[in-house]
Amino acid sequence: MRVFLIAGEPSGDALGRALMAGLKELVPEVAFQGVGGPLMEGEGMTSLFPMDELSVMGLAEILPRYPALKRRLNQTIAAVLEAKPDVLVTIDSPDFCLRVAKGVKAASDQRIVHYVAPTVWAWRPKRAGKMAGLVDQVLALFPFEPPYLERAGVRCDFVGHPVVTEPQATEAEAAAFRLAHGLGDAPLLLLLPGSRRGEVSRLAPVMGPVLARMTADRPGLRAVLPAARSVAGLVQEAVEGWAVKPLVLDPREAGAGFAAAKRAAFRAADAALAASGTVSLELAAAETPMVIAYDMHWLTRAVMQRMLLTDTVTLVNLVAESRTVPEFLGAACRPEPIVAALSQVLDAPDGQRAAMRLCMERLGRGAEPPGLRAARAVLDGMAPG
């Protein structure tokens, strides 16, 4: 069995690795090729080109890189058509992946599975209908997504979210983290400004003043910022200008120990201020209460605000069908209201726990691993009849 996979950012790389591992468990002779990051390469795939060339988000951010992305798009389509795999699996990154699917479908009858349903429940609902002619099957991370795709005539299988299988730090590991960094019993705020340069450049100027005001109100408070490898240098530059500096966990310095340190920081923290995205699920898995903040280029913001269909974008709120996690988006992403919300969370840290636990249960905690479920769904979709 030959499988061609395409992932465009770190979260997709993690999904791809788990799917590849699941396929190898069910079909040991499977062979892989495509585009992916270090995790997928670790499972035995050589990437056609560096995956991080595709890690770009937002209309204004994509436009300057369009010629290079177009070249990679044509290269990928040609590689799929030449390989003639048993199945093409495109993973998230819909702006790139669905263009690949369109080009491949225009020239062949290739079976295509898209992993991660588009957020048609949040904005651009017509994408569901457009997918009907591009992909044969969708693998969904969230239990509320299949009906949106099935109404458009696309098979959609809920396979669970990989966050439920990620290891969590113990209390002992959290205590050791505090001891190692001299944090004692101080209230600890976790800062998570995102993994993209645009996210960090917009959230760092907000998080700096938030931290300064929080420490003024709570003199003993400390902060830790685990930086994503892709933006570690930018994060270090940003915090140099802050009045109060957090402890920065730099993956370039921590090496193999970074993941364990990050897990321990999540467990040790009393509250978190995080960019919108999958990190809210990581915090929920660790049961770390949170406040979500996000801003974007003014043009992207204007387009999104006109098309948004839901009153929240925080995944914990959506999956648990609650609104317990405060969020400050776009023009609301300002220090004053964020400080007030963080203070409330620190004063009542148990207020989000029921929603976080329900979220994890609905995403598949305790069930078969999502990567294996995804592999079974792919194989079932390929079965005749």
GROMACS .gro file of C-alpha atoms in nm:
model
  385
    1MET     CA    1   0.000   0.000   0.000
    2ARG     CA    2   0.134   0.343  -0.099
    3VAL     CA    3   0.020   0.659   0.080
    4PHE     CA    4   0.102   1.017  -0.018
    5LEU     CA    5   0.061   1.264   0.272
    6ILE     CA    6   0.079   1.643   0.285
    7ALA     CA    7   0.112   1.846   0.605
    8GLY     CA    8   0.180   2.219   0.618
    9GLU     CA    9   0.247   2.305   0.983
   10PRO     CA   10   0.356   2.145   1.313
   11SER     CA   11   0.006   2.040   1.424
   12GLY     CA   12  -0.044   1.865   1.090
   13ASP     CA   13   0.297   1.701   1.124
   14ALA     CA   14   0.184   1.552   1.457
   15LEU     CA   15  -0.141   1.428   1.306
   16GLY     CA   16   0.049   1.280   1.014
   17ARG     CA   17   0.289   1.095   1.241
   18ALA     CA   18   0.005   0.939   1.441
   19LEU     CA   19  -0.181   0.838   1.124
   20MET     CA   20   0.135   0.687   0.974
   21ALA     CA   21   0.196   0.489   1.294
   22GLY     CA   22  -0.164   0.366   1.286
   23LEU     CA   23  -0.138   0.262   0.922
   24LYS     CA   24   0.188   0.077   0.991
   25GLU     CA   25   0.019  -0.111   1.274
   26LEU     CA   26  -0.271  -0.217   1.050
   27VAL     CA   27  -0.081  -0.255   0.720
   28PRO     CA   28   0.286  -0.327   0.798
   29GLU     CA   29   0.396  -0.311   0.433
   30VAL     CA   30   0.269   0.045   0.383
   31ALA     CA   31   0.504   0.296   0.215
   32PHE     CA   32   0.490   0.676   0.248
   33GLN     CA   33   0.591   0.983   0.051
   34GLY     CA   34   0.487   1.345   0.046
   35VAL     CA   35   0.539   1.668   0.241
   36GLY     CA   36   0.581   1.672   0.617
   37GLY     CA   37   0.793   1.780   0.910
   38PRO     CA   38   1.037   1.605   1.142
   39LEU     CA   39   0.772   1.391   1.310
   40MET     CA   40   0.647   1.242   0.983
   41GLU     CA   41   1.003   1.200   0.861
   42GLY     CA   42   1.070   1.006   1.180
   43GLU     CA   43   0.798   0.762   1.075
   44GLY     CA   44   0.975   0.696   0.746
   45MET     CA   45   0.880   0.968   0.498
   46THR     CA   46   1.126   1.192   0.312
   47SER     CA   47   0.965   1.533   0.261
   48LEU     CA   48   0.945   1.667  -0.092
   49PHE     CA   49   1.052   2.009   0.042
   50PRO     CA   50   1.071   2.174   0.389
   51MET     CA   51   0.725   2.179   0.543
   52ASP     CA   52   0.774   2.517   0.707
   53GLU     CA   53   0.754   2.683   0.365
   54LEU     CA   54   0.378   2.625   0.393
   55SER     CA   55   0.337   2.753   0.751
   56VAL     CA   56   0.170   3.083   0.674
   57MET     CA   57  -0.173   3.207   0.781
   58GLY     CA   58  -0.398   3.499   0.690
   59LEU     CA   59  -0.476   3.677   0.364
   60ALA     CA   60  -0.231   3.962   0.417
   61GLU     CA   61   0.043   3.721   0.522
   62ILE     CA   62  -0.003   3.487   0.223
   63LEU     CA   63   0.003   3.750  -0.053
   64PRO     CA   64   0.378   3.832  -0.042
   65ARG     CA   65   0.466   3.462  -0.056
   66TYR     CA   66   0.215   3.365  -0.322
   67PRO     CA   67   0.466   3.304  -0.610
   68ALA     CA   68   0.675   3.065  -0.397
   69LEU     CA   69   0.363   2.888  -0.268
   70LYS     CA   70   0.234   2.855  -0.624
   71ARG     CA   71   0.556   2.683  -0.730
   72ARG     CA   72   0.532   2.441  -0.441
   73LEU     CA   73   0.167   2.377  -0.524
   74ASN     CA   74   0.247   2.281  -0.883
   75GLN     CA   75   0.542   2.068  -0.767
   76THR     CA   76   0.322   1.879  -0.520
   77ILE     CA   77   0.043   1.815  -0.770
   78ALA     CA   78   0.295   1.679  -1.019
   79ALA     CA   79   0.449   1.453  -0.755
   80VAL     CA   80   0.112   1.304  -0.661
   81LEU     CA   81   0.017   1.240  -1.022
   82GLU     CA   82   0.352   1.075  -1.087
   83ALA     CA   83   0.334   0.859  -0.772
   84LYS     CA   84  -0.024   0.734  -0.829
   85PRO     CA   85  -0.064   0.636  -0.461
   86ASP     CA   86  -0.347   0.421  -0.330
   87VAL     CA   87  -0.466   0.723  -0.133
   88LEU     CA   88  -0.366   1.088  -0.097
   89VAL     CA   89  -0.410   1.224   0.256
   90THR     CA   90  -0.401   1.601   0.289
   91ILE     CA   91  -0.369   1.723   0.647
   92ASP     CA   92  -0.520   2.055   0.756
   93SER     CA   93  -0.366   2.367   0.583
   94PRO     CA   94  -0.677   2.389   0.362
   95ASP     CA   95  -0.565   2.685   0.153
   96PHE     CA   96  -0.277   2.475   0.020
   97CYS     CA   97  -0.406   2.121   0.057
   98LEU     CA   98  -0.743   2.171  -0.109
   99ARG     CA   99  -0.574   2.342  -0.403
  100VAL     CA  100  -0.357   2.033  -0.436
  101ALA     CA  101  -0.672   1.819  -0.423
  102LYS     CA  102  -0.834   2.030  -0.695
  103GLY     CA  103  -0.534   1.998  -0.924
  104VAL     CA  104  -0.503   1.624  -0.867
  105LYS     CA  105  -0.875   1.559  -0.918
  106ALA     CA  106  -0.872   1.760  -1.240
  107ALA     CA  107  -0.618   1.520  -1.388
  108SER     CA  108  -0.705   1.185  -1.226
  109ASP     CA  109  -0.954   0.980  -1.026
  110GLN     CA  110  -0.717   0.971  -0.728
  111ARG     CA  111  -0.883   0.887  -0.393
  112ILE     CA  112  -0.831   1.183  -0.157
  113VAL     CA  113  -0.884   1.199   0.219
  114HIS     CA  114  -0.861   1.532   0.400
  115TYR     CA  115  -0.762   1.511   0.767
  116VAL     CA  116  -0.909   1.795   0.980
  117ALA     CA  117  -1.248   1.922   0.874
  118PRO     CA  118  -1.256   2.285   0.760
  119THR     CA  119  -1.410   2.519   1.016
  120VAL     CA  120  -1.735   2.554   0.822
  121TRP     CA  121  -1.916   2.585   1.155
  122ALA     CA  122  -1.723   2.908   1.222
  123TRP     CA  123  -1.695   3.081   0.885
  124ARG     CA  124  -1.719   3.023   0.507
  125PRO     CA  125  -1.981   2.744   0.533
  126LYS     CA  126  -1.990   2.704   0.153
  127ARG     CA  127  -1.652   2.529   0.178
  128ALA     CA  128  -1.837   2.212   0.275
  129GLY     CA  129  -2.012   2.202  -0.061
  130LYS     CA  130  -1.694   2.283  -0.249
  131MET     CA  131  -1.517   1.991  -0.083
  132ALA     CA  132  -1.770   1.746  -0.225
  133GLY     CA  133  -1.599   1.753  -0.563
  134LEU     CA  134  -1.244   1.764  -0.427
  135VAL     CA  135  -1.217   1.497  -0.158
  136ASP     CA  136  -1.376   1.158  -0.103
  137GLN     CA  137  -1.357   1.152   0.276
  138VAL     CA  138  -1.287   1.383   0.568
  139LEU     CA  139  -1.141   1.286   0.905
  140ALA     CA  140  -1.276   1.514   1.179
  141LEU     CA  141  -1.114   1.602   1.510
  142PHE     CA  142  -1.434   1.724   1.673
  143PRO     CA  143  -1.757   1.531   1.732
  144PHE     CA  144  -1.984   1.813   1.613
  145GLU     CA  145  -1.825   1.834   1.265
  146PRO     CA  146  -1.950   1.530   1.063
  147PRO     CA  147  -2.306   1.658   1.006
  148TYR     CA  148  -2.177   1.975   0.836
  149LEU     CA  149  -1.980   1.773   0.579
  150GLU     CA  150  -2.233   1.492   0.540
  151ARG     CA  151  -2.507   1.741   0.451
  152ALA     CA  152  -2.283   1.848   0.163
  153GLY     CA  153  -2.241   1.489   0.047
  154VAL     CA  154  -1.892   1.420   0.185
  155ARG     CA  155  -1.822   1.119   0.402
  156CYS     CA  156  -1.690   1.242   0.737
  157ASP     CA  157  -1.556   1.026   1.021
  158PHE     CA  158  -1.495   1.161   1.372
  159VAL     CA  159  -1.163   1.006   1.478
  160GLY     CA  160  -1.086   1.196   1.799
  161HIS     CA  161  -0.826   1.460   1.879
  162PRO     CA  162  -0.459   1.372   1.942
  163VAL     CA  163  -0.445   1.595   2.249
  164VAL     CA  164  -0.613   1.317   2.450
  165THR     CA  165  -0.309   1.090   2.405
  166GLU     CA  166  -0.042   1.344   2.496
  167PRO     CA  167   0.147   1.270   2.821
  168GLN     CA  168   0.077   1.495   3.119
  169ALA     CA  169   0.321   1.600   3.390
  170THR     CA  170   0.276   1.468   3.742
  171GLU     CA  171   0.253   1.682   4.054
  172ALA     CA  172   0.605   1.569   4.140
  173GLU     CA  173   0.734   1.688   3.800
  174ALA     CA  174   0.557   2.021   3.845
  175ALA     CA  175   0.712   2.061   4.191
  176ALA     CA  176   1.055   1.974   4.052
  177PHE     CA  177   1.010   2.237   3.778
  178ARG     CA  178   0.927   2.501   4.039
  179LEU     CA  179   1.228   2.401   4.247
  180ALA     CA  180   1.467   2.401   3.951
  181HIS     CA  181   1.367   2.754   3.853
  182GLY     CA  182   1.338   2.901   4.201
  183LEU     CA  183   0.966   2.962   4.174
  184GLY     CA  184   0.872   2.833   4.518
  185ASP     CA  185   0.499   2.855   4.587
  186ALA     CA  186   0.451   3.179   4.392
  187PRO     CA  187   0.141   3.213   4.174
  188LEU     CA  188   0.257   3.117   3.826
  189LEU     CA  189   0.123   3.262   3.501
  190LEU     CA  190   0.185   3.075   3.177
  191LEU     CA  191   0.227   3.289   2.864
  192LEU     CA  192   0.172   3.130   2.522
  193PRO     CA  193   0.195   3.386   2.238
  194GLY     CA  194   0.166   3.138   1.950
  195SER     CA  195   0.390   2.953   1.707
  196ARG     CA  196   0.374   3.188   1.407
  197ARG     CA  197   0.572   3.509   1.366
  198GLY     CA  198   0.257   3.712   1.301
  199GLU     CA  199   0.097   3.582   1.621
  200VAL     CA  200   0.399   3.663   1.836
  201SER     CA  201   0.451   4.006   1.681
  202ARG     CA  202   0.090   4.101   1.764
  203LEU     CA  203   0.048   3.930   2.101
  204ALA     CA  204   0.385   4.009   2.260
  205PRO     CA  205   0.307   4.385   2.280
  206VAL     CA  206  -0.013   4.292   2.466
  207MET     CA  207   0.130   4.021   2.692
  208GLY     CA  208   0.417   4.242   2.814
  209PRO     CA  209   0.187   4.507   2.966
  210VAL     CA  210  -0.045   4.235   3.097
  211LEU     CA  211   0.242   4.076   3.288
  212ALA     CA  212   0.357   4.414   3.425
  213ARG     CA  213   0.009   4.495   3.555
  214MET     CA  214  -0.048   4.148   3.696
  215THR     CA  215   0.277   4.162   3.894
  216ALA     CA  216   0.192   4.512   4.018
  217ASP     CA  217  -0.141   4.380   4.149
  218ARG     CA  218   0.013   4.054   4.277
  219PRO     CA  219   0.374   4.125   4.372
  220GLY     CA  220   0.467   3.761   4.420
  221LEU     CA  221   0.345   3.646   4.079
  222ARG     CA  222   0.592   3.486   3.840
  223ALA     CA  223   0.558   3.402   3.470
  224VAL     CA  224   0.695   3.136   3.236
  225LEU     CA  225   0.685   3.144   2.856
  226PRO     CA  226   0.756   2.819   2.666
  227ALA     CA  227   0.856   2.941   2.319
  228ALA     CA  228   0.778   2.748   2.003
  229ARG     CA  229   1.097   2.657   1.817
  230SER     CA  230   0.980   2.837   1.502
  231VAL     CA  231   0.960   3.173   1.685
  232ALA     CA  232   1.205   3.129   1.975
  233GLY     CA  233   1.438   3.402   1.852
  234LEU     CA  234   1.152   3.646   1.801
  235VAL     CA  235   1.018   3.570   2.150
  236GLN     CA  236   1.357   3.635   2.309
  237GLU     CA  237   1.381   3.969   2.128
  238ALA     CA  238   1.027   4.066   2.230
  239VAL     CA  239   1.065   4.000   2.602
  240GLU     CA  240   1.384   4.205   2.617
  241GLY     CA  241   1.161   4.511   2.589
  242TRP     CA  242   0.918   4.407   2.863
  243ALA     CA  243   0.918   4.585   3.199
  244VAL     CA  244   0.881   4.248   3.373
  245LYS     CA  245   1.056   3.953   3.213
  246PRO     CA  246   0.918   3.599   3.226
  247LEU     CA  247   1.120   3.281   3.246
  248VAL     CA  248   1.155   3.185   2.879
  249LEU     CA  249   1.185   2.815   2.798
  250ASP     CA  250   1.383   2.809   2.474
  251PRO     CA  251   1.371   2.478   2.283
  252ARG     CA  252   1.697   2.566   2.110
  253GLU     CA  253   1.870   2.558   2.449
  254ALA     CA  254   1.668   2.291   2.627
  255GLY     CA  255   1.698   2.038   2.343
  256ALA     CA  256   1.539   1.701   2.415
  257GLY     CA  257   1.430   1.815   2.761
  258PHE     CA  258   1.207   2.095   2.629
  259ALA     CA  259   0.891   1.886   2.590
  260ALA     CA  260   0.910   1.760   2.950
  261ALA     CA  261   0.981   2.111   3.081
  262LYS     CA  262   0.685   2.248   2.888
  263ARG     CA  263   0.456   1.978   3.028
  264ALA     CA  264   0.577   2.053   3.379
  265ALA     CA  265   0.519   2.426   3.327
  266PHE     CA  266   0.163   2.357   3.214
  267ARG     CA  267   0.100   2.150   3.528
  268ALA     CA  268   0.273   2.398   3.759
  269ALA     CA  269   0.093   2.706   3.627
  270ASP     CA  270  -0.205   2.852   3.812
  271ALA     CA  271  -0.342   3.021   3.498
  272ALA     CA  272  -0.249   3.081   3.136
  273LEU     CA  273  -0.280   3.358   2.881
  274ALA     CA  274  -0.269   3.192   2.540
  275ALA     CA  275  -0.314   3.257   2.172
  276SER     CA  276  -0.630   3.111   2.021
  277GLY     CA  277  -0.587   2.764   1.873
  278THR     CA  278  -0.506   2.407   1.966
  279VAL     CA  279  -0.308   2.522   2.269
  280SER     CA  280  -0.639   2.576   2.450
  281LEU     CA  281  -0.694   2.200   2.427
  282GLU     CA  282  -0.343   2.133   2.560
  283LEU     CA  283  -0.424   2.355   2.856
  284ALA     CA  284  -0.755   2.176   2.908
  285ALA     CA  285  -0.577   1.840   2.905
  286ALA     CA  286  -0.349   1.971   3.182
  287GLU     CA  287  -0.649   2.132   3.357
  288THR     CA  288  -0.479   2.471   3.354
  289PRO     CA  289  -0.741   2.749   3.360
  290MET     CA  290  -0.694   3.000   3.083
  291VAL     CA  291  -0.774   3.327   2.912
  292ILE     CA  292  -0.752   3.338   2.531
  293ALA     CA  293  -0.626   3.638   2.332
  294TYR     CA  294  -0.576   3.681   1.960
  295ASP     CA  295  -0.526   3.952   1.703
  296MET     CA  296  -0.437   3.953   1.336
  297HIS     CA  297  -0.355   4.184   1.047
  298TRP     CA  298  -0.627   4.447   1.014
  299LEU     CA  299  -0.729   4.322   0.669
  300THR     CA  300  -0.758   3.960   0.782
  301ARG     CA  301  -0.949   4.077   1.090
  302ALA     CA  302  -1.197   4.278   0.881
  303VAL     CA  303  -1.269   3.981   0.654
  304MET     CA  304  -1.304   3.735   0.942
  305GLN     CA  305  -1.536   3.958   1.145
  306ARG     CA  306  -1.778   3.984   0.854
  307MET     CA  307  -1.787   3.607   0.802
  308LEU     CA  308  -1.769   3.464   1.155
  309LEU     CA  309  -2.071   3.246   1.239
  310THR     CA  310  -2.007   3.163   1.604
  311ASP     CA  311  -1.983   3.372   1.920
  312THR     CA  312  -1.663   3.195   2.035
  313VAL     CA  313  -1.355   3.055   1.864
  314THR     CA  314  -1.209   2.886   2.171
  315LEU     CA  315  -1.215   2.511   2.115
  316VAL     CA  316  -1.278   2.424   2.479
  317ASN     CA  317  -1.590   2.640   2.473
  318LEU     CA  318  -1.709   2.484   2.148
  319VAL     CA  319  -1.652   2.118   2.237
  320ALA     CA  320  -1.790   2.148   2.591
  321GLU     CA  321  -2.077   2.369   2.470
  322SER     CA  322  -1.992   2.624   2.736
  323ARG     CA  323  -1.855   2.976   2.747
  324THR     CA  324  -1.642   2.942   3.057
  325VAL     CA  325  -1.310   3.036   2.893
  326PRO     CA  326  -1.284   3.416   2.844
  327GLU     CA  327  -1.153   3.528   2.506
  328PHE     CA  328  -1.037   3.865   2.377
  329LEU     CA  329  -1.017   3.882   1.999
  330GLY     CA  330  -0.928   4.156   1.753
  331ALA     CA  331  -1.006   4.501   1.892
  332ALA     CA  332  -1.085   4.346   2.232
  333CYS     CA  333  -0.729   4.210   2.259
  334ARG     CA  334  -0.611   4.480   2.502
  335PRO     CA  335  -0.428   4.460   2.834
  336GLU     CA  336  -0.698   4.610   3.061
  337PRO     CA  337  -0.978   4.356   3.007
  338ILE     CA  338  -0.730   4.069   2.987
  339VAL     CA  339  -0.582   4.160   3.326
  340ALA     CA  340  -0.929   4.169   3.479
  341ALA     CA  341  -1.016   3.827   3.333
  342LEU     CA  342  -0.688   3.670   3.447
  343SER     CA  343  -0.744   3.804   3.798
  344GLN     CA  344  -1.086   3.640   3.807
  345VAL     CA  345  -0.940   3.311   3.686
  346LEU     CA  346  -0.665   3.319   3.950
  347ASP     CA  347  -0.922   3.394   4.221
  348ALA     CA  348  -1.154   3.111   4.108
  349PRO     CA  349  -0.932   2.851   3.934
  350ASP     CA  350  -1.187   2.569   3.952
  351GLY     CA  351  -1.444   2.754   3.742
  352GLN     CA  352  -1.328   2.600   3.413
  353ARG     CA  353  -1.242   2.246   3.529
  354ALA     CA  354  -1.578   2.079   3.456
  355ALA     CA  355  -1.579   2.217   3.100
  356MET     CA  356  -1.219   2.110   3.044
  357ARG     CA  357  -1.288   1.754   3.160
  358LEU     CA  358  -1.603   1.729   2.947
  359CYS     CA  359  -1.404   1.857   2.648
  360MET     CA  360  -1.141   1.585   2.690
  361GLU     CA  361  -1.407   1.315   2.725
  362ARG     CA  362  -1.581   1.427   2.408
  363LEU     CA  363  -1.252   1.435   2.218
  364GLY     CA  364  -1.189   1.069   2.293
  365ARG     CA  365  -0.996   1.044   2.618
  366GLY     CA  366  -0.998   0.678   2.723
  367ALA     CA  367  -1.093   0.549   2.376
  368GLU     CA  368  -0.873   0.402   2.099
  369PRO     CA  369  -0.589   0.643   2.002
  370PRO     CA  370  -0.698   0.895   1.735
  371GLY     CA  371  -0.413   0.802   1.499
  372LEU     CA  372  -0.525   0.440   1.494
  373ARG     CA  373  -0.890   0.543   1.456
  374ALA     CA  374  -0.790   0.766   1.165
  375ALA     CA  375  -0.599   0.479   1.003
  376ARG     CA  376  -0.901   0.250   1.035
  377ALA     CA  377  -1.123   0.515   0.879
  378VAL     CA  378  -0.886   0.562   0.583
  379LEU     CA  379  -0.873   0.189   0.520
  380ASP     CA  380  -1.249   0.152   0.559
  381GLY     CA  381  -1.303   0.427   0.304
  382MET     CA  382  -1.080   0.245   0.057
  383ALA     CA  383  -1.265  -0.086   0.098
  384PRO     CA  384  -1.476  -0.186  -0.206
  385GLY     CA  385  -1.850  -0.138  -0.179
   0.00000   0.00000   0.00000
